[in-house]
């Protein structure tokens, strides 16, 4: 198979699309619908061109090229990571058997469902972020926003390719639905809650790309283990692009914290509201919100569906091959979060033991949580180096949950269970209030001059692809 995309083709790809005329025609007829969706639901800020990375290859040496591109002409392509001809199923009841090039009939519905759920998140984030261009703090940030947007668009292509190529008419119908559902829509919302939330300001954008794109990383990581080889290879390549989205989030929050510290020190005060920076308690509230809604994306603590996906070989664990067990888990157990009830019917936060298979959502969520600790650690290092005492932290897993065992209760960020009316009264201490949001939004004034940046955020340490910060990353229309 070839690994370099043919850009002379309407749909750049490394899957020899021209050899399958039917599939090619089907995707070519989906393409105008995609472009129409991009025009109506994609970025609203008019631009002439943007300095973007375009995937061109999946090989080791250089998989992307950079250049100024008019966004509607971006080449959304189909790329699967190179095939490993000897690849074997790594877990579940088919462990050790050769991986599948086709969808086995008995797993068709489940695989289609997994692909649709993943596919639904990709365009959702573009929709959530569509108005941010109007308030970008710098051309560098604006460029990063658009990079994330076009790549989420490409991830949609990746999932639509699988639906068209392997799931027949039903797959084509699902591909249409991916363009009909919209983030926040009342009649046809996106499938998962966090993808119907607004991303109204840039602090939210950085938190989203840190916490919610990171959920994407973990979901893709489990699908990369799939015995269905085309899905595995698709996700492997998507993970490469996803790394940049998380870099945008990680360094975005770094820079917000950095600027807040600078203003605190310059003015010798903790109270930087009104001084053009974002107070640390507000940053903490945004963190609390995005982290807790992202925890919900991992689903309930226990799931028999997910146990079945694992046993069938459809969806593995994060870094499956590094796990030192039998990769079947039929006789293992795991402690998962749970509510326990005392003799008086009073609920309390606790844990319970379940079979490892049923607890796989918990396993994945734990991997994610320990990864998130890394961000908090680095932001706290910025605080420490700036001589500021305040520290950021991840709230307890029971805080602000709508999915899973803790959805039934209210809890503080410390993990103390509280009555519903206390939650009503105090949630503004922990989640962004209208006042906080209005303040953050008031800071969001676009800065479109090269090398200039808004006052609430520090410039990045590095530009993109070796270019300086003051490079002409975006030409506005
Ligand atoms: Fe994505
Ligand atoms: Fe992403």
Coordinates of C-alpha atoms in Angstrom, one line a residue, residues 6-392:
X6 CA -2.2 11.9 -4.0
X7 CA -3.2 15.6 -3.8
X8 CA -4.3 15.5 -7.4
X9 CA -7.3 13.6 -6.2
X10 CA -10.5 15.2 -5.0
X11 CA -10.2 13.5 -1.7
X12 CA -6.5 13.1 -0.7
X13 CA -6.0 9.6 0.8
X14 CA -3.6 6.8 1.4
X15 CA -6.2 4.1 1.1
X16 CA -6.2 3.7 -2.7
X17 CA -9.6 5.2 -2.9
X18 CA -9.4 5.2 -6.8
X19 CA -9.5 1.4 -6.8
X20 CA -13.0 1.4 -5.3
X21 CA -15.1 3.6 -7.6
X22 CA -18.4 3.0 -5.6
X23 CA -16.8 4.1 -2.3
X24 CA -15.1 7.0 -4.0
X25 CA -18.4 8.2 -5.5
X26 CA -20.1 7.8 -2.2
X27 CA -17.5 9.9 -0.4
X28 CA -17.5 12.4 -3.2
X29 CA -21.2 12.9 -2.8
X30 CA -20.8 13.4 1.0
X31 CA -18.0 16.0 0.4
X32 CA -20.3 18.9 -0.7
X33 CA -22.4 18.3 2.4
X34 CA -19.3 18.4 4.6
X35 CA -18.2 21.7 2.9
X36 CA -21.7 23.1 3.4
X37 CA -21.6 22.1 7.1
X38 CA -18.1 23.8 7.3
X39 CA -19.5 27.0 5.8
X40 CA -22.5 27.2 8.0
X41 CA -21.3 25.7 11.3
X42 CA -17.5 26.2 11.1
X43 CA -15.3 29.2 12.0
X44 CA -17.2 32.5 11.6
X45 CA -14.3 34.9 11.3
X46 CA -13.5 35.6 7.6
X47 CA -9.9 34.9 6.7
X48 CA -7.9 35.0 3.5
X49 CA -5.5 32.3 4.5
X50 CA -4.0 30.6 7.6
X51 CA -0.6 29.0 8.2
X52 CA -1.8 25.4 8.6
X53 CA -0.4 22.0 8.9
X54 CA -1.8 19.5 6.4
X55 CA -1.3 15.8 6.8
X56 CA 0.3 14.3 3.7
X57 CA 1.9 11.1 4.7
X58 CA 1.9 8.6 7.6
X59 CA 5.6 7.6 7.4
X60 CA 8.2 8.3 10.1
X61 CA 9.9 11.1 8.3
X62 CA 7.6 14.1 8.0
X63 CA 3.9 13.5 7.9
X64 CA 2.7 17.0 7.4
X65 CA 3.5 20.1 5.5
X66 CA 3.0 23.7 6.6
X67 CA 1.8 26.6 4.5
X68 CA -0.7 29.4 4.1
X69 CA -4.0 27.9 3.0
X70 CA -7.5 29.4 2.4
X71 CA -9.5 27.4 4.9
X72 CA -12.4 26.3 2.6
X73 CA -9.7 24.9 0.3
X74 CA -8.0 22.9 3.1
X75 CA -7.4 19.3 1.9
X76 CA -9.2 17.1 4.3
X77 CA -7.8 13.7 3.6
X78 CA -8.2 10.1 4.7
X79 CA -5.1 8.7 6.3
X80 CA -4.6 5.4 8.0
X81 CA -1.4 4.5 9.8
X82 CA 0.7 1.9 8.0
X83 CA -0.5 -1.6 8.2
X84 CA 1.4 -4.1 10.3
X85 CA 0.9 -7.3 8.4
X86 CA 1.6 -9.5 11.4
X87 CA -0.6 -7.7 13.8
X88 CA -2.6 -9.9 16.2
X89 CA -5.6 -9.2 18.5
X90 CA -4.1 -8.1 21.8
X91 CA -6.9 -8.8 24.3
X92 CA -10.2 -10.5 24.9
X93 CA -11.5 -13.8 23.7
X94 CA -9.8 -13.5 20.2
X95 CA -6.4 -12.7 21.7
X96 CA -3.6 -14.0 19.5
X97 CA -5.8 -14.3 16.4
X98 CA -5.0 -12.2 13.3
X99 CA -6.7 -8.8 13.4
X100 CA -9.7 -8.2 11.1
X101 CA -9.6 -6.3 7.8
X102 CA -13.4 -6.5 7.6
X103 CA -16.2 -6.1 10.1
X104 CA -17.3 -9.5 11.5
X105 CA -21.1 -9.7 11.2
X106 CA -21.6 -10.4 14.9
X107 CA -19.9 -7.2 16.0
X108 CA -21.2 -4.9 13.2
X109 CA -23.8 -3.0 15.3
X110 CA -21.3 -2.4 18.2
X111 CA -18.5 -1.3 16.0
X112 CA -20.7 1.1 14.1
X113 CA -21.9 2.6 17.4
X114 CA -18.4 3.1 18.7
X115 CA -17.4 4.9 15.4
X116 CA -20.5 7.1 15.4
X117 CA -20.0 8.2 19.0
X118 CA -16.3 9.0 18.3
X119 CA -17.3 10.7 15.0
X120 CA -20.0 12.8 16.6
X121 CA -17.5 14.5 19.0
X122 CA -15.2 15.7 16.1
X123 CA -17.5 18.2 14.3
X124 CA -19.1 19.1 17.7
X125 CA -16.0 20.8 18.9
X126 CA -15.7 22.8 15.7
X127 CA -19.3 24.0 16.3
X128 CA -18.6 24.8 19.9
X129 CA -15.5 26.9 18.9
X130 CA -16.9 28.7 15.9
X131 CA -17.2 32.2 17.3
X132 CA -13.8 32.3 19.1
X133 CA -12.0 33.8 16.0
X134 CA -13.7 37.1 16.8
X135 CA -11.8 37.4 20.1
X136 CA -8.4 35.8 19.6
X137 CA -5.7 37.2 21.8
X138 CA -3.1 37.0 19.0
X139 CA -2.6 35.8 15.4
X140 CA -0.6 32.8 16.8
X141 CA -3.6 31.8 18.9
X142 CA -6.0 32.4 16.1
X143 CA -3.9 30.1 13.9
X144 CA -3.9 27.4 16.5
X145 CA -7.7 27.6 16.8
X146 CA -8.1 27.1 13.1
X147 CA -5.6 24.3 13.1
X148 CA -7.6 22.5 15.8
X149 CA -10.8 23.1 13.8
X150 CA -9.5 21.8 10.4
X151 CA -8.1 18.7 12.1
X152 CA -11.3 18.0 14.0
X153 CA -12.9 18.3 10.5
X154 CA -10.4 15.7 9.3
X155 CA -11.2 13.4 12.2
X156 CA -14.8 13.5 11.1
X157 CA -13.6 12.5 7.6
X158 CA -11.7 9.6 9.2
X159 CA -14.8 8.3 10.9
X160 CA -17.0 8.9 7.8
X161 CA -14.5 6.9 5.7
X162 CA -14.9 3.9 8.0
X163 CA -18.7 4.2 8.0
X164 CA -18.8 4.4 4.2
X165 CA -16.2 1.8 3.5
X166 CA -17.4 -0.9 6.0
X167 CA -21.0 -0.3 7.1
X168 CA -23.0 -0.1 3.9
X169 CA -26.2 1.9 3.6
X170 CA -26.6 2.2 7.4
X171 CA -23.0 3.6 7.6
X172 CA -23.8 6.2 4.9
X173 CA -27.0 7.2 6.8
X174 CA -25.0 7.6 10.0
X175 CA -22.4 9.7 8.1
X176 CA -25.3 12.1 7.1
X177 CA -26.5 12.3 10.7
X178 CA -23.1 13.4 11.8
X179 CA -23.7 16.6 9.9
X180 CA -27.3 17.0 11.0
X181 CA -26.8 16.8 14.7
X182 CA -25.3 20.1 16.1
X183 CA -23.7 21.1 19.4
X184 CA -26.3 22.6 21.7
X185 CA -29.2 22.0 19.3
X186 CA -32.5 21.4 21.1
X187 CA -34.0 19.0 18.4
X188 CA -30.8 17.2 17.4
X189 CA -28.0 17.7 19.9
X190 CA -24.6 16.0 19.9
X191 CA -24.6 12.6 21.6
X192 CA -22.4 13.4 24.6
X193 CA -23.1 16.2 27.2
X194 CA -19.7 18.0 27.2
X195 CA -20.0 18.5 23.4
X196 CA -23.2 20.5 23.8
X197 CA -21.6 23.0 26.2
X198 CA -20.6 26.4 24.8
X199 CA -16.9 27.4 24.4
X200 CA -17.6 31.1 24.7
X201 CA -14.2 32.5 25.6
X202 CA -10.5 31.6 25.2
X203 CA -10.0 30.4 28.8
X204 CA -12.7 27.9 28.1
X205 CA -11.0 27.0 24.8
X206 CA -7.7 26.2 26.6
X207 CA -9.5 24.2 29.3
X208 CA -11.5 22.4 26.6
X209 CA -8.4 21.5 24.6
X210 CA -6.6 20.4 27.8
X211 CA -9.4 18.4 29.5
X212 CA -11.9 17.5 26.8
X213 CA -9.4 16.8 23.9
X214 CA -7.6 14.7 26.4
X215 CA -10.6 12.6 26.9
X216 CA -10.5 12.2 23.1
X217 CA -6.9 11.0 23.4
X218 CA -7.9 8.3 25.8
X219 CA -10.9 7.1 23.8
X220 CA -8.7 7.0 20.6
X221 CA -6.1 5.1 22.6
X222 CA -8.6 2.4 23.4
X223 CA -9.9 2.2 19.8
X224 CA -6.3 2.1 18.5
X225 CA -6.1 -1.4 20.3
X226 CA -9.2 -2.6 18.3
X227 CA -9.1 -5.9 16.5
X228 CA -10.8 -4.1 13.6
X229 CA -7.6 -3.1 12.0
X230 CA -8.8 -0.1 9.9
X231 CA -10.2 1.5 13.0
X232 CA -7.0 0.9 14.9
X233 CA -4.9 2.4 12.1
X234 CA -7.2 5.4 11.7
X235 CA -7.1 6.2 15.4
X236 CA -3.3 5.8 15.6
X237 CA -3.0 8.5 13.0
X238 CA -5.6 10.8 14.7
X239 CA -3.6 10.6 17.9
X240 CA -0.7 12.3 16.2
X241 CA -2.9 15.3 15.4
X242 CA -4.5 15.2 18.7
X243 CA -1.2 15.8 20.5
X244 CA -1.1 19.3 19.0
X245 CA -4.6 20.1 20.3
X246 CA -3.5 19.2 23.8
X247 CA -0.3 21.3 23.5
X248 CA -2.6 24.3 22.7
X249 CA -4.5 23.6 25.9
X250 CA -1.6 22.9 28.1
X251 CA 0.5 25.9 27.1
X252 CA -2.6 28.1 26.8
X253 CA -3.4 27.6 30.5
X254 CA 0.3 28.0 31.2
X255 CA 0.3 31.4 29.6
X256 CA -2.9 32.5 31.4
X257 CA -1.5 31.5 34.8
X258 CA 1.9 33.1 33.9
X259 CA 0.3 36.4 33.0
X260 CA -1.9 36.4 36.2
X261 CA 1.3 35.8 38.3
X262 CA 3.1 38.7 36.5
X263 CA 0.2 41.1 37.2
X264 CA -0.1 39.9 40.9
X265 CA 3.6 40.6 41.4
X266 CA 3.7 43.9 39.4
X267 CA 0.7 45.3 41.4
X268 CA 1.4 43.4 44.6
X269 CA -2.1 42.1 44.9
X270 CA -4.1 38.8 44.6
X271 CA -7.0 40.7 43.3
X272 CA -6.2 41.1 39.6
X273 CA -9.9 41.4 38.5
X274 CA -10.0 44.9 37.1
X275 CA -6.3 44.8 36.3
X276 CA -6.9 43.0 33.1
X277 CA -5.8 39.5 34.2
X278 CA -7.8 36.5 35.2
X279 CA -7.8 35.8 39.0
X280 CA -6.6 32.4 40.1
X281 CA -9.9 31.5 41.8
X282 CA -11.6 32.1 38.4
X283 CA -9.1 29.9 36.6
X284 CA -9.8 27.2 39.3
X285 CA -13.5 27.4 38.6
X286 CA -13.1 27.0 34.9
X287 CA -10.8 24.1 35.6
X288 CA -13.4 22.5 37.9
X289 CA -16.1 22.8 35.3
X290 CA -14.1 21.4 32.3
X291 CA -12.6 18.6 34.4
X292 CA -15.9 17.5 35.8
X293 CA -17.8 17.5 32.5
X294 CA -14.9 15.6 30.9
X295 CA -15.0 12.9 33.7
X296 CA -18.6 12.3 32.6
X297 CA -17.4 11.5 29.1
X298 CA -15.9 8.2 30.4
X299 CA -19.4 6.9 31.3
X300 CA -20.6 5.1 34.4
X301 CA -18.1 3.4 36.7
X302 CA -19.4 0.0 35.6
X303 CA -20.6 -1.0 32.2
X304 CA -21.5 -4.4 30.8
X305 CA -21.4 -3.0 27.2
X306 CA -17.8 -2.0 27.7
X307 CA -17.0 -5.4 29.2
X308 CA -18.5 -7.0 26.1
X309 CA -16.6 -4.6 23.8
X310 CA -13.4 -5.7 25.5
X311 CA -14.1 -9.4 25.4
X312 CA -15.0 -9.1 21.8
X313 CA -11.8 -7.3 21.0
X314 CA -13.5 -4.1 19.8
X315 CA -12.1 -1.6 22.3
X316 CA -9.0 -2.3 24.5
X317 CA -7.4 -0.5 27.5
X318 CA -5.1 2.5 27.4
X319 CA -1.6 1.1 26.5
X320 CA -3.0 -2.5 26.5
X321 CA 0.3 -4.1 25.6
X322 CA 2.1 -2.6 28.6
X323 CA -0.4 -4.2 31.0
X324 CA 1.1 -7.1 32.9
X325 CA -1.9 -9.4 33.1
X326 CA -3.6 -12.0 30.9
X327 CA -5.4 -9.4 28.7
X328 CA -8.6 -11.3 29.2
X329 CA -9.5 -10.2 32.8
X330 CA -12.1 -12.9 33.3
X331 CA -11.0 -13.5 36.9
X332 CA -9.7 -10.0 37.9
X333 CA -11.5 -7.4 39.9
X334 CA -11.2 -3.6 40.5
X335 CA -12.4 -1.1 43.1
X336 CA -14.7 1.5 41.6
X337 CA -16.3 4.7 42.9
X338 CA -19.7 4.0 44.4
X339 CA -22.3 5.3 46.9
X340 CA -22.9 3.2 49.9
X341 CA -26.1 3.4 52.0
X342 CA -26.1 3.1 55.8
X343 CA -28.9 1.6 57.9
X344 CA -30.8 4.9 57.8
X345 CA -30.7 5.1 54.0
X346 CA -28.0 7.8 54.2
X347 CA -25.7 7.8 51.1
X348 CA -22.0 8.3 51.4
X349 CA -19.1 8.4 49.0
X350 CA -17.1 5.2 48.8
X351 CA -15.9 2.4 46.7
X352 CA -17.0 -1.1 45.8
X353 CA -15.4 -4.1 44.2
X354 CA -16.5 -5.3 40.8
X355 CA -15.2 -7.6 38.1
X356 CA -12.3 -5.9 36.1
X357 CA -14.2 -6.3 32.8
X358 CA -17.3 -4.5 34.1
X359 CA -15.1 -1.8 35.7
X360 CA -13.1 -0.9 32.5
X361 CA -14.6 2.7 32.3
X362 CA -13.1 3.3 35.7
X363 CA -9.7 2.0 34.6
X364 CA -9.7 4.4 31.7
X365 CA -10.9 7.3 33.8
X366 CA -8.1 6.7 36.3
X367 CA -5.5 6.8 33.5
X368 CA -7.0 10.1 32.4
X369 CA -7.1 11.5 35.9
X370 CA -3.4 10.8 36.5
X371 CA -2.6 12.4 33.2
X372 CA -4.6 15.5 34.2
X373 CA -2.5 15.8 37.4
X374 CA 0.4 16.5 35.1
X375 CA -1.2 19.8 33.9
X376 CA -2.0 20.9 37.4
X377 CA 1.6 20.2 38.5
X378 CA 3.1 22.3 35.7
X379 CA 0.7 25.2 36.4
X380 CA 1.6 25.0 40.0
X381 CA 5.2 25.1 39.1
X382 CA 4.6 28.5 37.3
X383 CA 2.9 29.7 40.5
X384 CA 5.8 28.5 42.7
X385 CA 8.4 30.1 40.4
X386 CA 6.5 33.3 40.5
X387 CA 6.5 33.3 44.2
X388 CA 2.8 32.9 44.5
X389 CA 1.4 30.7 47.3
X390 CA -1.9 29.8 45.8
X391 CA -2.2 26.4 44.1
X392 CA -4.6 24.9 41.6

